[in-house]
Structures are given as C-alpha cells and as structure tokens.
Coordinates of C-alpha atoms and ligand atoms in Angstrom, one line a residue:
X857 CA -39.4 28.3 38.1
X858 CA -36.1 29.8 36.4
X859 CA -34.0 32.5 38.5
X860 CA -33.1 35.6 36.3
X861 CA -29.5 34.1 36.6
X862 CA -30.5 31.0 35.2
X863 CA -32.3 32.5 32.1
X864 CA -29.1 34.6 31.4
X865 CA -27.0 31.6 31.3
X866 CA -29.2 29.7 29.0
X867 CA -29.2 33.2 26.8
X868 CA -25.7 33.1 26.6
X869 CA -25.0 29.8 25.9
X870 CA -27.7 29.9 23.0
X871 CA -25.7 32.7 21.6
X872 CA -22.7 30.9 21.9
X873 CA -23.8 27.5 20.6
X874 CA -25.5 29.4 17.5
X875 CA -22.0 30.1 16.2
X876 CA -20.6 26.7 17.0
X877 CA -23.3 24.9 15.7
X878 CA -22.9 26.8 12.5
X879 CA -19.2 26.5 12.2
X880 CA -19.9 22.6 12.5
X881 CA -22.0 22.9 9.5
X882 CA -19.7 24.7 7.5
X883 CA -16.8 22.5 8.2
X884 CA -19.1 19.4 8.3
X885 CA -17.6 18.5 11.7
X886 CA -20.2 16.0 12.8
X887 CA -22.6 13.8 11.1
X888 CA -25.4 11.0 11.9
X889 CA -24.1 8.2 14.2
X890 CA -21.1 9.9 15.9
X891 CA -19.7 9.0 18.9
X892 CA -17.9 12.1 20.3
X893 CA -15.6 11.9 23.3
X894 CA -15.1 15.6 25.0
X895 CA -11.7 15.7 26.6
X896 CA -12.2 17.5 29.8
X897 CA -9.1 19.3 31.0
X898 CA -11.0 21.0 34.0
X899 CA -10.1 24.3 32.6
X900 CA -13.0 26.6 31.2
X901 CA -12.8 26.1 27.6
X902 CA -13.2 22.2 28.0
X903 CA -16.6 22.8 30.3
X904 CA -17.8 25.0 27.8
X905 CA -17.0 22.6 25.1
X906 CA -19.2 19.9 27.0
X907 CA -21.9 22.2 27.2
X908 CA -22.2 22.8 23.7
X909 CA -21.5 19.3 22.9
X910 CA -24.8 18.2 24.8
X911 CA -26.5 20.9 22.9
X912 CA -25.9 19.7 19.8
X913 CA -27.3 16.3 21.0
X914 CA -30.3 18.6 21.7
X915 CA -30.6 20.6 18.3
X916 CA -28.9 18.7 15.8
X917 CA -30.7 17.1 13.0
X918 CA -28.5 14.1 13.9
X919 CA -28.4 11.1 16.1
X920 CA -25.1 11.7 18.0
X921 CA -23.8 10.7 21.6
X922 CA -21.7 12.4 23.9
X923 CA -19.2 11.1 26.4
X924 CA -16.4 12.7 28.5
X925 CA -12.9 12.0 29.7
X926 CA -10.6 13.7 32.2
X927 CA -6.9 12.3 32.4
X928 CA -5.6 12.7 36.1
X929 CA -1.3 12.3 36.2
X930 CA -1.7 11.8 40.0
X931 CA 2.7 12.7 40.4
X932 CA 2.5 15.7 38.4
X933 CA 1.4 18.1 40.9
X934 CA -1.8 19.6 39.7
X935 CA -5.1 18.8 41.4
X936 CA -8.7 19.0 39.6
X937 CA -11.9 18.9 41.0
X938 CA -13.1 15.8 39.4
X939 CA -15.8 15.4 41.6
X940 CA -17.3 18.6 39.7
X941 CA -16.8 17.0 36.6
X942 CA -18.7 13.9 37.5
X943 CA -21.8 15.8 38.7
X944 CA -21.7 18.2 35.5
X945 CA -21.6 15.1 33.0
X946 CA -24.4 13.4 35.1
X947 CA -26.5 16.6 35.2
X948 CA -26.1 16.6 31.1
X949 CA -26.6 12.8 30.9
X950 CA -23.2 12.5 29.7
X951 CA -20.9 9.1 30.6
X952 CA -17.7 10.2 32.3
X953 CA -14.4 8.3 32.4
X954 CA -11.9 8.9 35.0
X955 CA -8.6 7.7 33.7
X956 CA -5.5 7.5 36.5
X957 CA -1.8 7.1 36.1
X958 CA 1.4 8.1 36.8
X959 CA 4.1 10.0 35.1
X960 CA 7.4 8.0 34.1
X961 CA 9.7 10.3 36.6
X962 CA 12.9 8.7 34.6
X963 CA 11.7 9.5 31.1
X964 CA 10.3 13.1 32.6
X965 CA 14.0 13.3 33.2
X966 CA 15.4 12.6 29.6
X967 CA 12.4 14.6 27.8
X968 CA 11.1 17.1 30.3
X969 CA 7.6 17.3 32.4
X970 CA 5.5 18.9 30.0
X971 CA 6.1 16.6 27.0
X972 CA 5.9 13.3 28.8
X973 CA 2.6 14.4 30.6
X974 CA 1.1 15.8 27.2
X975 CA 2.2 12.8 25.5
X976 CA 0.7 10.3 28.0
X977 CA -2.4 12.5 28.5
X978 CA -2.8 12.1 24.6
X979 CA -2.1 8.5 24.8
X980 CA -4.4 7.2 27.6
X981 CA -7.2 9.1 25.8
X982 CA -6.8 8.2 22.3
X983 CA -6.7 4.6 23.8
X984 CA -9.8 5.3 25.6
X985 CA -11.6 6.7 22.7
X986 CA -11.1 3.7 20.5
X987 CA -12.0 1.4 23.7
X988 CA -15.5 2.5 23.9
X989 CA -15.9 2.9 20.6
X990 CA -16.2 6.8 20.0
X991 CA -15.2 7.6 16.3
X992 CA -14.8 11.7 17.2
X993 CA -12.4 13.0 20.4
X994 CA -13.0 16.5 20.8
X995 CA -10.6 19.1 22.5
X996 CA -11.5 22.8 23.6
X997 CA -9.2 24.9 21.8
X998 CA -10.1 28.0 20.8
X999 CA -9.2 30.4 18.0
X1000 CA -7.0 32.6 20.1
X1001 CA -5.1 29.0 20.5
X1002 CA -5.0 28.5 16.9
X1003 CA -3.5 32.3 16.0
X1004 CA -0.5 31.6 19.0
X1005 CA 0.6 28.3 17.4
X1006 CA 0.2 30.4 14.0
X1007 CA 2.9 32.6 15.4
X1008 CA 4.9 30.0 17.2
X1009 CA 5.4 28.2 14.3
X1010 CA 6.1 31.2 12.1
X1011 CA 8.5 32.2 14.9
X1012 CA 10.4 29.4 15.8
X1013 CA 9.8 27.1 12.7
X1014 CA 9.6 29.0 9.7
X1015 CA 6.4 27.0 8.8
X1016 CA 2.7 28.5 8.2
X1017 CA 0.9 26.3 10.2
X1018 CA -1.7 25.6 12.9
X1019 CA -4.4 23.6 14.6
X1020 CA -7.0 22.0 12.2
X1021 CA -10.8 22.0 12.8
X1022 CA -10.4 18.3 12.1
X1023 CA -7.7 15.6 11.7
X1024 CA -7.8 12.4 10.7
X1025 CA -5.5 9.9 12.9
X1026 CA -4.7 6.2 13.3
X1027 CA -5.3 5.3 9.9
X1028 CA -8.7 6.8 9.7
X1029 CA -10.0 5.4 12.9
X1030 CA -10.1 8.4 15.2
X1031 CA -11.0 12.3 14.0
X1032 CA -9.9 14.7 16.1
X1033 CA -12.0 18.1 15.9
X1034 CA -11.8 21.1 17.3
X1035 CA -15.4 22.8 17.4
X1036 CA -14.5 25.9 19.1
X1037 CA -12.2 27.3 16.9
X1038 CA -14.5 29.7 15.3
X1039 CA -14.6 31.1 19.0
X1040 CA -12.6 34.0 19.8
X1041 CA -11.0 33.8 24.1
X1042 CA -13.5 36.6 24.7
X1043 CA -16.7 34.7 23.5
X1044 CA -15.3 31.9 25.8
X1045 CA -15.2 33.9 28.8
X1046 CA -18.1 36.1 28.0
X1047 CA -19.8 33.0 28.9
X1048 CA -18.2 31.2 31.2
X1049 CA -17.7 34.6 33.1
X1050 CA -21.4 33.8 34.2
X1051 CA -20.7 30.1 35.1
X1052 CA -19.4 28.8 38.5
X1053 CA -16.5 26.4 37.1
X1054 CA -14.3 25.4 40.1
X1055 CA -10.8 26.5 39.7
X1056 CA -8.1 24.1 39.7
X1057 CA -7.5 22.9 43.4
X1058 CA -3.5 22.9 42.8
X1059 CA -1.8 24.4 39.6
X1060 CA 0.4 22.7 37.9
X1061 CA 3.8 23.3 39.6
X1062 CA 5.8 22.9 36.0
X1063 CA 5.8 26.3 34.0
X1064 CA 7.0 24.5 30.7
X1065 CA 4.8 26.8 28.6
X1066 CA 7.0 30.4 28.4
X1067 CA 7.0 30.9 24.6
X1068 CA 2.9 30.4 24.4
X1069 CA 2.6 33.0 27.4
X1070 CA 5.2 35.6 25.4
X1071 CA 3.1 34.9 22.3
X1072 CA -0.3 35.8 24.4
X1073 CA 1.5 39.0 25.7
X1074 CA 2.6 40.0 22.4
X1075 CA -0.7 39.2 21.1
X1076 CA -2.3 41.2 23.7
X1077 CA -0.5 44.6 22.2
X1078 CA -1.4 43.7 18.6
X1079 CA -4.7 43.5 20.0
X1080 CA -4.7 47.2 21.2
X1081 CA -3.7 48.2 18.2
X1082 CA -6.2 46.0 16.0
X1083 CA -9.1 44.8 17.9
X1084 CA -10.1 42.8 15.2
X1085 CA -6.0 41.2 15.0
X1086 CA -7.1 37.5 16.7
X1087 CA -9.7 37.5 13.8
X1088 CA -7.9 38.8 11.0
X1089 CA -4.9 36.5 12.0
X1090 CA -7.3 33.5 11.9
X1091 CA -8.9 34.4 9.0
X1092 CA -5.8 34.7 7.3
X1093 CA -5.3 31.2 7.0
X1094 CA -8.1 31.1 5.0
X1095 CA -7.2 33.5 2.8
X1096 CA -3.6 32.5 1.5
X1097 CA -2.7 34.2 -2.1
X1098 CA 0.7 32.3 -3.5
X1099 CA 0.9 34.3 -6.1
X1100 CA 2.5 37.0 -3.3
X1101 CA 4.4 34.7 -1.6
X1102 CA 8.3 34.8 -2.1
X1103 CA 8.4 31.0 -4.1
X1104 CA 5.4 31.7 -6.2
X1105 CA 5.4 29.7 -9.8
X1106 CA 8.0 27.3 -8.1
X1107 CA 6.8 23.9 -6.9
X1108 CA 6.0 24.1 -3.0
X1109 CA 8.2 22.0 -0.6
X1110 CA 7.0 19.2 0.4
X1111 CA 6.1 19.1 4.1
X1112 CA 4.8 16.7 6.8
X1113 CA 1.5 18.5 7.5
X1114 CA 1.6 17.4 11.0
X1115 CA 1.7 20.1 13.6
X1116 CA 4.6 21.4 15.2
X1117 CA 3.8 23.3 18.3
X1118 CA 0.7 21.6 18.9
X1119 CA -0.7 23.3 22.1
X1120 CA 0.3 21.0 25.1
Ligands
ATP1354 N1 -5.9 15.9 31.3 C1 -6.9 16.0 30.4 N2 -7.9 15.4 30.2 C2 -8.7 15.0 29.3 N3 -8.3 15.8 27.8 C3 -8.0 17.1 28.3 C4 -6.8 17.0 29.5 N4 -6.1 18.3 29.4 C5 -6.1 18.7 28.0 N5 -7.0 18.1 27.4 C6 -8.3 18.6 26.0 O1 -7.2 19.4 25.4 C7 -7.8 20.7 25.5 C8 -6.4 21.8 25.0 O2 -5.5 21.4 26.6 P1 -5.0 22.3 27.1 O3 -4.1 22.0 28.3 O4 -4.3 23.5 25.9 O5 -6.1 23.0 27.8 P2 -6.3 24.3 29.2 O6 -6.0 25.7 28.4 O7 -5.5 23.6 30.0 O8 -7.8 23.7 29.7 P3 -9.4 24.2 29.0 O9 -8.4 24.4 27.4 O10 -10.1 23.2 29.3 O11 -9.5 25.7 29.4 C9 -8.5 20.8 26.4 O12 -9.5 22.0 25.8 C10 -9.5 19.6 26.6 O13 -10.4 19.3 25.5

C-alpha cells in the first residue's frame, strides 16, 4: 500500500518526465538501441536525471539501456554519499560505476584546482562511456544553467553560445546529451523538494565559480522584473533574426562551435 507521500512523489515525477519525454521526442535525443551513461555528481539535478532516464526505459517505445557513474577525486576535499547513489541505482535497476582517482596537485598549481578537477572528471567519464559500450553520456544541466552560460559567454567572451542539448564528440563515437535543458530550475526543485536526496558530506573547499554565482544573482534580479525572463532568454537562442543583427548581410565570422564557458 502506497503512502500519500509516495503518491505525491510519483505524480510529480510523472509531470516532470512528461516534459522531458516531449523534449526528447522534439530534439530526437534518444533512439532505439541507445545505451546511456548518466553522470551522477551527487547534486539534486543529476539524481533527478537518473530517475528521468529510468522513466524513459519504462515509457519510451524503444529499447534503451541506462547505466550511471560517479567520478570521485579523493584529494580535492568534497565528499559525496556514494552509498546512497549505489542504493538508488540498485532500486532503479541501473548498473552503477564508481570511479576514483586523485588530482595531480602539481598540475593543479599551474592551472587551478577547478580546471584540473573538471578536466579529470570529464576525461574519466568519457573513457568509461567508451569502455562499457555506451553511445550517449547524459549530464543534468537544466535551462537556468544554459542561460547562465549564454550570459557568461556574451559578457566575458563576446560570443552568443551556450550548451547544446546534443553534442557529438570523439569522432561521433559519443554523444553528450542534456535531456533536462527543457526544465527550469524551479521545475527541478518542485520535484527534488519532495525527495530525500542526501546533501554532500563535505562541500568543495575550492570556490572558483564566482562568475557563475554573480550571474545567478543578476538573473534572480532580472527574474524579479519578469517571471518569464529565464524561459525567454532560453527561447531567444531559437529565435535569432540575423537581419536585425549589426553584421546583417555580411558573411558571418567562422567560429569554433566549442562552448567557451561550459559549466564545470
Ligand atoms: N563527479 C561527477 N561524476 C559524474 N558526473 C558528474 C560529476 N560532476 C558532474 N557531473 C555531471 O555533470 C553535470 C553538471 O555538473 P555540475 O558540476 O554543474 O553539477 P552540480 O550542479 O554540481 O550538480 P547537479 O547538476 O547534479 O545538481 C551533472 O549534472 C552531472 O550529470
């Protein structure tokens, strides 16, 4: 017999997964035979992503497989409840991989801890994706993350670029996908507030992402002027009128489409 609380969680998951499944169809993010590796950070966004991918296995008319992985860099200073991750994956019938390593502290001195840590995490998870035969790697970025990146790239790099929902990498061998870009952060928290995901056991002592925090603060002010601001900023990336841009009529500069300020 289900409790009222369980029924509430199920209803909320159904609501949020309906949006994500519609987005997956629209953007053709998944197809028959896919094996998706979900990157689990220990934050609420990637826990929701994991549950959404489990819903996709149940509800999409294709045969897809899902696995999950967490990369733990032991000498960085943060600690995550990986036991909880393993239990949640087990409950959802999803194989879980825990990758452990340490950051090279000499390299860190030259390049900065956040850069080295993000680079190592990505390298380790890309390698695992290939090793276990996954063709897609899913990250839990949502709409607010993409809008923050859009503004950061405009302000600090003078480009209009953000986070694609699908990016082909390593000679098309892996596709990085972001199925939650259709969800605003408030959609995510409406669901995760009902769940008992554990907080991190120790937060990261290296706070290098102050630019992103500054942009978050600016965006929350902008939101107080217009509640739809985040959604509109996100939509603006699909509604570009080149003829109303300063260089209209002139050939566009060739740009490396690689994202400049990827969220780390
Ligand atoms: N240590 C990690 N191991 C595996 N995947 C990770 C790890 N860190 C981040 N990711 C993946 O990259 C995405 C974005 O990372 P980021 O560090 O921005 O997330 P976060 O905001 O700290 O946590 P979350 O997005 O899970 O709430 C995560 O949603 C997750 O899918």
